Amino acid sequence: MTAAVGGQRSSDGPPETDAVLVPQQHCPMTGRGRPDAGTPDTGPRPVDPDEALEFLEQFHAEQPDAAGERYERRREAVLEEIASTGTYRHTSRELAFGAQVAWRNSARCIGRLYWKTLHVRDRRHLTAPSDVAAECIEHLREATRGGRIRSTITVFAPDVPERPGPRIHNEQLIRYAGHRLPDGIVRGDPRLADFTDLVERLGWRRPEPRGRFDVLPLLVSGPDGRPQLFDLPEDAVLEVPLTHPDLAWFADLRLRWHAVPAISNMPLVVGGVRYPAAPFNGWYLNTEIGARNLADDDRYDLLPAVARRMGLDTSSVRTLWRDRALVELTRAVQHSFDAAGVTMADHHTESERFLIHVEKEEKAGRSCPADWTWIVPPLSGGQTKVFHRYYDDPRPDERPAFLPPGADPLLDPPTAG
């Protein structure tokens, strides 16, 4: 691992199209507008004792071997620690339980059936950017496992009253650069164009030639707030070349995508303690790549190119050319990941499993809030079981939780006035 001074992976040039119009700024999580950029990262603050006690009660209630007098002793110890320091330290079991329940509480995630399997890497002793970057790289290696993707979270030092914890400014550990060209179009991922410009200003050298799938460096800051750049080594980034089971020409598009979707800019909050750097991953759903990342017109916008190669009539949306191209693009993604032996869920199976999760939560006496617009897949939604019912509304104040990314001073500098 070295500071990012070049040596980035470059992609092949495009056979059909390699650029799309520069999009408006979008939320890293929703793609439908920024998170509230007027809400700054407030930084360290004392832990609310009520939040800590609420979490401890939940932890001991759901852990059969952590009940009785042990709760009373733990309760008093936590209150004393908060009174003297303004915060407290979770035990390893509390941290693991909190991270898993934060996944269980994620109203936008269709894969919550597996919340108990989340592998928790406790790295709370680390604050230095170089150490954080090294463990992010190790996180990717451990989560990838040659394609047998494992749900993993790495938790770094929390915010405490006297200092903030480290921060990872990338929205995901692996993302592709967006290169603005002189004619105003973007080569690569337009959503990352601003971030790409930022890391270049901080010292990253764009690869030449500039490709569509150039892996961005990690941008990490420590308690002092000073950002540092770190390259991701090739052995930490598993990528899948995309081909189609029936359309031989699809390989000529020279597309690929990375195997591990590791979100890295959402703080984890457990019992009032805020962990600003806690990258976590599951595995991809086929439609996330095929029907969103590669298809959205403010991302790679590949549907027109695929439709032309398919010989479809694109003169009117009434020919349903976009729908037909979307299906084949998603088929290519699913086929390619399967052929490469890389874990990937499909939207039909995952929809059925999510309803199993809902049923289990109800049997456990818990509701299962869900954001319908995220649970229903962007392809063939009406053909999935999750489409045909309502869900409890999301509860933004529910804890433990992964919080939406707030305004980042590096990406959203304050304006005068």
C-alpha positions as a printed NumPy array, in Angstrom:
array([[  0.   ,   0.   ,   0.   ],
       [  1.414,   3.374,  -1.02 ],
       [  0.219,   6.919,  -1.28 ],
       [ -1.617,   7.385,  -4.549],
       [  0.898,   8.789,  -6.987],
       [ -0.145,   6.912, -10.087],
       [  0.049,   3.298, -11.146],
       [ -3.737,   3.033, -11.37 ],
       [ -5.394,   0.294, -13.367],
       [ -6.55 ,   1.482, -16.808],
       [ -9.46 ,   0.078, -18.791],
       [ -9.733,  -0.591, -22.476],
       [-11.329,   1.968, -24.703],
       [-14.991,   1.668, -25.645],
       [-16.246,   0.001, -28.785],
       [-19.626,   1.741, -28.687],
       [-19.726,   4.671, -26.298],
       [-17.538,   5.655, -23.402],
       [-19.104,   8.839, -22.131],
       [-22.314,  10.286, -20.862],
       [-23.411,  13.76 , -19.944],
       [-22.188,  15.126, -16.625],
       [-25.053,  14.551, -14.158],
       [-26.302,  16.777, -11.42 ],
       [-24.879,  16.01 ,  -7.996],
       [-26.509,  12.905,  -6.538],
       [-26.803,  11.24 ,  -3.187],
       [-24.294,   8.385,  -2.867],
       [-27.014,   6.156,  -1.423],
       [-30.201,   7.005,  -3.302],
       [-29.162,   8.502,  -6.621],
       [-32.105,  10.854,  -6.149],
       [-30.587,  14.073,  -4.832],
       [-27.937,  14.802,  -2.254],
       [-28.23 ,  13.977,   1.408],
       [-28.99 ,  17.173,   3.285],
       [-25.83 ,  19.062,   2.478],
       [-26.982,  21.732,   4.897],
       [-26.591,  19.271,   7.782],
       [-22.887,  19.259,   8.642],
       [-21.003,  16.496,  10.378],
       [-21.339,  17.744,  13.962],
       [-18.346,  15.725,  15.16 ],
       [-17.709,  14.389,  18.651],
       [-20.197,  14.948,  21.452],
       [-20.904,  13.25 ,  24.776],
       [-22.968,  10.057,  24.772],
       [-26.561,  10.364,  25.958],
       [-26.867,   7.947,  28.919],
       [-30.46 ,   7.128,  27.932],
       [-29.308,   5.936,  24.501],
       [-26.641,   3.781,  26.103],
       [-29.108,   2.196,  28.541],
       [-31.676,   1.572,  25.817],
       [-29.073,  -0.354,  23.831],
       [-27.871,  -2.313,  26.869],
       [-31.442,  -3.36 ,  27.647],
       [-31.909,  -4.544,  24.077],
       [-28.596,  -6.383,  24.064],
       [-29.32 ,  -8.26 ,  27.293],
       [-32.921,  -8.972,  26.266],
       [-31.835, -10.606,  22.993],
       [-28.778, -12.409,  24.376],
       [-30.016, -15.305,  26.547],
       [-26.679, -15.703,  28.343],
       [-26.295, -11.993,  29.175],
       [-29.24 , -11.501,  31.536],
       [-29.739, -11.172,  35.288],
       [-27.204,  -9.55 ,  37.583],
       [-24.697,  -9.102,  34.766],
       [-26.948,  -6.441,  33.261],
       [-27.077,  -4.479,  36.503],
       [-23.293,  -4.563,  36.837],
       [-22.811,  -3.543,  33.226],
       [-25.401,  -0.78 ,  33.556],
       [-23.659,   0.787,  36.521],
       [-20.237,   0.497,  34.902],
       [-21.427,   2.215,  31.714],
       [-23.112,   5.062,  33.598],
       [-19.968,   5.629,  35.651],
       [-17.799,   5.638,  32.514],
       [-20.077,   8.142,  30.749],
       [-20.138,  10.374,  33.831],
       [-16.349,  10.475,  34.019],
       [-15.375,  10.504,  30.325],
       [-18.471,  11.498,  28.338],
       [-18.502,   8.148,  26.535],
       [-18.008,   4.413,  27.103],
       [-16.436,   1.445,  25.359],
       [-18.54 ,  -1.397,  24.021],
       [-17.507,  -4.962,  24.745],
       [-16.678,  -7.03 ,  21.668],
       [-20.029,  -8.813,  21.935],
       [-21.923,  -5.547,  22.254],
       [-20.161,  -4.145,  19.207],
       [-20.894,  -7.237,  17.104],
       [-24.538,  -7.298,  18.19 ],
       [-24.916,  -3.57 ,  17.512],
       [-23.479,  -3.832,  13.998],
       [-25.694,  -6.801,  13.162],
       [-28.838,  -5.084,  14.463],
       [-27.933,  -1.95 ,  12.503],
       [-28.118,  -4.125,   9.392],
       [-31.408,  -5.605,  10.63 ],
       [-32.764,  -2.077,  11.005],
       [-31.737,  -0.961,   7.498],
       [-35.083,  -0.218,   5.879],
       [-33.627,  -0.021,   2.367],
       [-31.887,  -3.406,   2.378],
       [-33.619,  -6.422,   0.839],
       [-30.916,  -8.826,   2.12 ],
       [-31.576,  -8.523,   5.843],
       [-32.406, -12.197,   6.265],
       [-28.67 , -12.744,   6.783],
       [-28.128, -10.087,   9.469],
       [-26.842, -12.559,  12.048],
       [-24.055, -13.721,   9.717],
       [-22.33 , -10.319,   9.502],
       [-18.624, -10.798,  10.226],
       [-17.404,  -8.003,  12.516],
       [-13.769,  -6.907,  12.426],
       [-12.981,  -4.89 ,  15.544],
       [-10.333,  -2.292,  14.721],
       [-11.347,   0.35 ,  17.255],
       [ -7.748,   0.908,  18.28 ],
       [ -6.876,   2.434,  14.892],
       [ -7.09 ,   6.132,  14.022],
       [ -4.118,   6.856,  11.73 ],
       [ -5.104,   7.102,   8.029],
       [ -2.382,   4.659,   6.961],
       [ -3.64 ,   2.046,   9.435],
       [ -7.263,   2.602,   8.424],
       [ -6.399,   2.252,   4.738],
       [ -4.389,  -0.925,   5.387],
       [ -7.329,  -2.501,   7.22 ],
       [ -9.772,  -1.416,   4.496],
       [ -7.592,  -3.281,   2.018],
       [ -7.512,  -6.319,   4.302],
       [-11.293,  -6.024,   4.68 ],
       [-11.654,  -6.334,   0.907],
       [ -9.377,  -9.369,   0.79 ],
       [-11.196, -11.124,   3.624],
       [-14.648, -10.269,   2.271],
       [-13.826, -11.303,  -1.301],
       [-12.445, -14.797,  -0.578],
       [-11.837, -15.518,  -4.248],
       [-15.46 , -14.771,  -5.109],
       [-17.247, -16.391,  -2.16 ],
       [-18.291, -13.001,  -0.822],
       [-18.724, -12.727,   2.94 ],
       [-20.783,  -9.994,   4.61 ],
       [-18.212,  -8.034,   6.593],
       [-17.863,  -4.828,   8.589],
       [-14.677,  -3.234,   9.918],
       [-15.228,  -0.815,  12.806],
       [-12.581,   1.818,  13.475],
       [-12.162,   4.199,  16.42 ],
       [-15.317,   6.061,  17.489],
       [-15.834,   9.735,  18.008],
       [-15.107,  10.615,  21.63 ],
       [-15.591,  14.008,  23.316],
       [-11.927,  15.   ,  23.121],
       [-11.382,  14.018,  19.465],
       [-13.125,  12.703,  16.359],
       [-12.54 ,   9.267,  14.949],
       [-11.124,   8.654,  11.468],
       [-13.232,   9.138,   8.365],
       [-13.313,   7.447,   4.97 ],
       [-14.474,   9.976,   2.368],
       [-15.139,   7.453,  -0.442],
       [-18.784,   6.437,  -0.736],
       [-17.599,   2.855,  -1.322],
       [-14.176,   1.308,  -0.882],
       [-14.174,   0.43 ,  -4.584],
       [-15.456,   2.95 ,  -7.092],
       [-14.524,   3.875, -10.659],
       [-13.256,   7.301, -11.652],
       [-15.251,   9.775, -13.707],
       [-12.952,  11.715, -16.06 ],
       [-14.291,  15.008, -17.381],
       [-13.228,  15.469, -20.998],
       [-12.772,  18.803, -22.819],
       [-16.039,  18.385, -24.724],
       [-18.01 ,  18.236, -21.443],
       [-18.71 ,  14.518, -21.34 ],
       [-17.459,  12.094, -18.72 ],
       [-15.473,   8.94 , -19.354],
       [-16.146,   6.434, -16.61 ],
       [-18.68 ,   6.923, -13.818],
       [-20.215,  10.425, -13.891],
       [-21.356,  10.16 , -10.276],
       [-17.712,  10.069,  -9.209],
       [-16.565,  12.978, -11.391],
       [-16.477,  15.471,  -8.504],
       [-14.695,  12.996,  -6.239],
       [-12.223,  12.21 ,  -9.019],
       [-11.446,  15.914,  -9.407],
       [-10.961,  16.172,  -5.631],
       [ -8.449,  13.325,  -5.339],
       [ -6.57 ,  14.704,  -8.324],
       [ -6.242,  18.057,  -6.557],
       [ -4.935,  16.168,  -3.522],
       [ -2.214,  14.449,  -5.54 ],
       [ -3.696,  11.476,  -7.405],
       [ -2.419,  11.1  , -10.954],
       [ -5.031,   9.996, -13.438],
       [ -3.974,   6.985, -15.499],
       [ -3.186,   7.409, -19.174],
       [ -5.06 ,   6.51 , -21.194],
       [ -8.045,   7.39 , -19.014],
       [-10.383,   4.424, -18.87 ],
       [-13.981,   3.724, -17.984],
       [-13.084,   1.474, -15.038],
       [-10.141,   3.131, -13.289],
       [-10.215,   2.267,  -9.584],
       [-10.106,   5.344,  -7.37 ],
       [ -7.771,   5.643,  -4.359],
       [ -8.984,   5.659,  -0.77 ],
       [ -9.288,   9.106,   0.774],
       [ -8.927,   8.85 ,   4.562],
       [ -8.543,  11.457,   7.298],
       [ -7.531,  10.951,  10.923],
       [ -8.505,  12.867,  14.051],
       [ -6.602,  15.927,  12.783],
       [ -8.842,  16.075,   9.695],
       [ -5.942,  15.978,   7.218],
       [ -6.831,  13.769,   4.214],
       [ -4.413,  11.238,   2.766],
       [ -4.618,   9.108,  -0.383],
       [ -3.902,   5.388,  -0.676],
       [ -3.959,   3.136,  -3.721],
       [ -5.959,  -0.085,  -3.687],
       [ -3.67 ,  -2.951,  -4.768],
       [ -4.92 ,  -5.121,  -7.603],
       [ -5.18 ,  -8.238,  -5.441],
       [ -7.773,  -6.484,  -3.235],
       [-10.097,  -5.626,  -6.137],
       [-11.758,  -8.617,  -7.775],
       [-13.406,  -7.617, -11.047],
       [-15.693,  -9.621, -13.312],
       [-15.508,  -9.182, -17.112],
       [-19.041,  -9.102, -18.507],
       [-20.198, -11.436, -21.261],
       [-23.631, -12.645, -22.37 ],
       [-24.809, -16.268, -22.532],
       [-26.321, -15.827, -26.029],
       [-25.   , -12.591, -27.548],
       [-21.357, -13.126, -28.515],
       [-20.876,  -9.46 , -29.445],
       [-21.526,  -8.396, -25.842],
       [-17.917,  -9.179, -24.9  ],
       [-16.82 ,  -6.553, -27.453],
       [-18.292,  -3.865, -25.173],
       [-15.397,  -4.599, -22.806],
       [-17.407,  -4.044, -19.642],
       [-16.607,  -5.193, -16.133],
       [-17.625,  -4.558, -12.555],
       [-16.095,  -5.117,  -9.146],
       [-17.293,  -7.939,  -6.92 ],
       [-17.629,  -6.335,  -3.467],
       [-19.998,  -3.407,  -2.75 ],
       [-18.431,  -2.028,   0.45 ],
       [-20.196,   1.137,   1.639],
       [-17.774,   3.345,   3.53 ],
       [-19.338,   6.757,   4.23 ],
       [-22.242,   5.811,   6.524],
       [-21.513,   6.228,  10.259],
       [-22.501,   3.364,  12.555],
       [-24.294,   4.431,  15.76 ],
       [-24.65 ,   1.927,  18.598],
       [-25.946,   2.894,  22.018],
       [-25.126,   6.558,  21.482],
       [-21.54 ,   5.865,  20.369],
       [-20.784,   7.028,  16.837],
       [-18.289,   5.148,  14.671],
       [-17.696,   7.45 ,  11.677],
       [-15.558,   4.897,   9.814],
       [-17.226,   1.488,   9.619],
       [-17.118,   0.15 ,   6.032],
       [-19.46 ,  -2.776,   5.447],
       [-20.449,  -5.02 ,   2.574],
       [-22.89 ,  -7.67 ,   1.576],
       [-22.884,  -8.957,  -1.985],
       [-24.393,  -7.554,  -5.148],
       [-27.938,  -8.014,  -6.34 ],
       [-27.917,  -8.493, -10.115],
       [-30.129,  -5.453, -10.74 ],
       [-27.846,  -3.128,  -8.759],
       [-25.267,  -3.414, -11.523],
       [-27.333,  -4.344, -14.583],
       [-30.374,  -2.149, -14.03 ],
       [-28.781,   0.789, -12.177],
       [-24.993,   1.261, -12.285],
       [-24.611,   0.394, -15.951],
       [-28.072,   1.442, -17.109],
       [-29.029,   4.724, -15.417],
       [-28.673,   7.674, -17.759],
       [-26.647,   9.578, -15.165],
       [-24.274,   6.648, -14.684],
       [-22.856,   4.523, -17.519],
       [-25.991,   4.915, -19.679],
       [-25.391,   1.733, -21.679],
       [-28.934,   0.933, -22.754],
       [-28.704,   2.837, -26.072],
       [-25.466,   1.046, -27.001],
       [-26.89 ,  -2.377, -26.093],
       [-30.124,  -1.676, -27.984],
       [-28.226,  -0.673, -31.134],
       [-26.173,  -3.857, -31.053],
       [-29.398,  -5.837, -30.57 ],
       [-30.876,  -4.14 , -33.647],
       [-33.817,  -2.686, -31.724],
       [-35.991,   0.154, -32.934],
       [-35.051,   3.063, -30.653],
       [-37.19 ,   5.671, -32.41 ],
       [-39.803,   5.622, -29.656],
       [-40.012,   4.417, -26.082],
       [-43.241,   2.671, -27.128],
       [-41.174,  -0.031, -28.808],
       [-39.982,  -0.964, -25.294],
       [-36.407,  -0.994, -26.499],
       [-35.167,   0.202, -23.109],
       [-36.944,  -2.652, -21.342],
       [-35.56 ,  -5.278, -23.681],
       [-32.016,  -3.908, -23.454],
       [-32.3  ,  -3.718, -19.66 ],
       [-33.186,  -7.403, -19.406],
       [-30.244,  -8.473, -21.556],
       [-27.816,  -6.199, -19.727],
       [-28.906,  -7.684, -16.398],
       [-28.72 , -11.203, -17.857],
       [-25.123, -10.52 , -18.863],
       [-24.241,  -9.368, -15.35 ],
       [-25.842, -12.396, -13.684],
       [-24.329, -14.812, -16.201],
       [-20.846, -13.323, -15.844],
       [-20.792, -13.402, -12.036],
       [-22.109, -16.973, -12.054],
       [-19.523, -18.054, -14.622],
       [-16.755, -16.429, -12.562],
       [-17.918, -18.12 ,  -9.351],
       [-18.609, -14.775,  -7.662],
       [-21.5  , -14.522,  -5.213],
       [-24.472, -12.606,  -6.606],
       [-28.146, -12.628,  -5.664],
       [-30.994, -12.429,  -8.164],
       [-34.011, -10.219,  -7.583],
       [-36.599, -12.997,  -7.682],
       [-34.928, -15.239,  -5.106],
       [-33.969, -12.333,  -2.857],
       [-37.554, -11.043,  -2.886],
       [-38.791, -14.373,  -1.567],
       [-36.083, -14.458,   1.082],
       [-36.922, -10.95 ,   2.239],
       [-40.492, -12.014,   2.965],
       [-39.086, -14.912,   4.995],
       [-37.142, -12.308,   6.969],
       [-40.302, -10.249,   7.522],
       [-42.101, -13.335,   8.817],
       [-39.233, -14.175,  11.187],
       [-39.186, -10.647,  12.563],
       [-42.934, -10.745,  13.196],
       [-42.597, -14.069,  15.017],
       [-39.872, -12.499,  17.159],
       [-42.274,  -9.724,  18.119],
       [-40.499,  -7.078,  16.022],
       [-41.785,  -5.014,  13.145],
       [-39.777,  -4.865,   9.922],
       [-39.827,  -1.341,   8.501],
       [-39.027,  -1.185,   4.808],
       [-38.716,   1.454,   2.117],
       [-40.913,   0.032,  -0.64 ],
       [-39.101,   2.025,  -3.334],
       [-35.843,   0.265,  -2.432],
       [-37.144,  -3.198,  -1.604],
       [-38.95 ,  -3.592,  -4.938],
       [-36.28 ,  -4.262,  -7.6  ],
       [-35.855,  -1.902, -10.586],
       [-36.425,  -4.749, -13.048],
       [-39.677,  -6.743, -13.285],
       [-40.859,  -5.402,  -9.954],
       [-44.415,  -6.631, -10.479],
       [-43.122, -10.162, -11.011],
       [-41.579, -10.281,  -7.535],
       [-43.454, -11.059,  -4.336],
       [-42.219,  -7.961,  -2.527],
       [-44.178,  -5.755,  -4.935],
       [-47.605,  -6.954,  -3.841],
       [-47.771,  -5.748,  -0.247],
       [-47.162,  -2.818,   2.048],
       [-44.585,  -2.553,   4.836],
       [-44.179,  -0.672,   8.089],
       [-42.774,   2.801,   7.447],
       [-39.039,   3.329,   7.997],
       [-38.136,   4.709,  11.405],
       [-35.237,   7.152,  10.985],
       [-34.682,   7.354,  14.747],
       [-34.366,   3.596,  15.249],
       [-31.037,   2.481,  16.717],
       [-28.567,   0.836,  16.257],
       [-28.313,   2.154,  12.713],
       [-26.161,   3.086,   9.777],
       [-26.758,   6.804,   9.356],
       [-27.047,   8.527,   5.961],
       [-23.834,  10.297,   5.018],
       [-23.808,  13.885,   6.198],
       [-22.205,  16.86 ,   4.54 ],
       [-18.502,  16.166,   4.058],
       [-16.347,  19.307,   4.385],
       [-13.987,  17.931,   1.738],
       [-16.782,  17.31 ,  -0.748],
       [-19.193,  20.043,   0.373],
       [-17.103,  23.006,   1.526],
       [-19.145,  25.632,   3.359],
       [-20.158,  28.642,   1.293],
       [-19.935,  32.224,   2.421],
       [-23.03 ,  34.092,   3.471]])
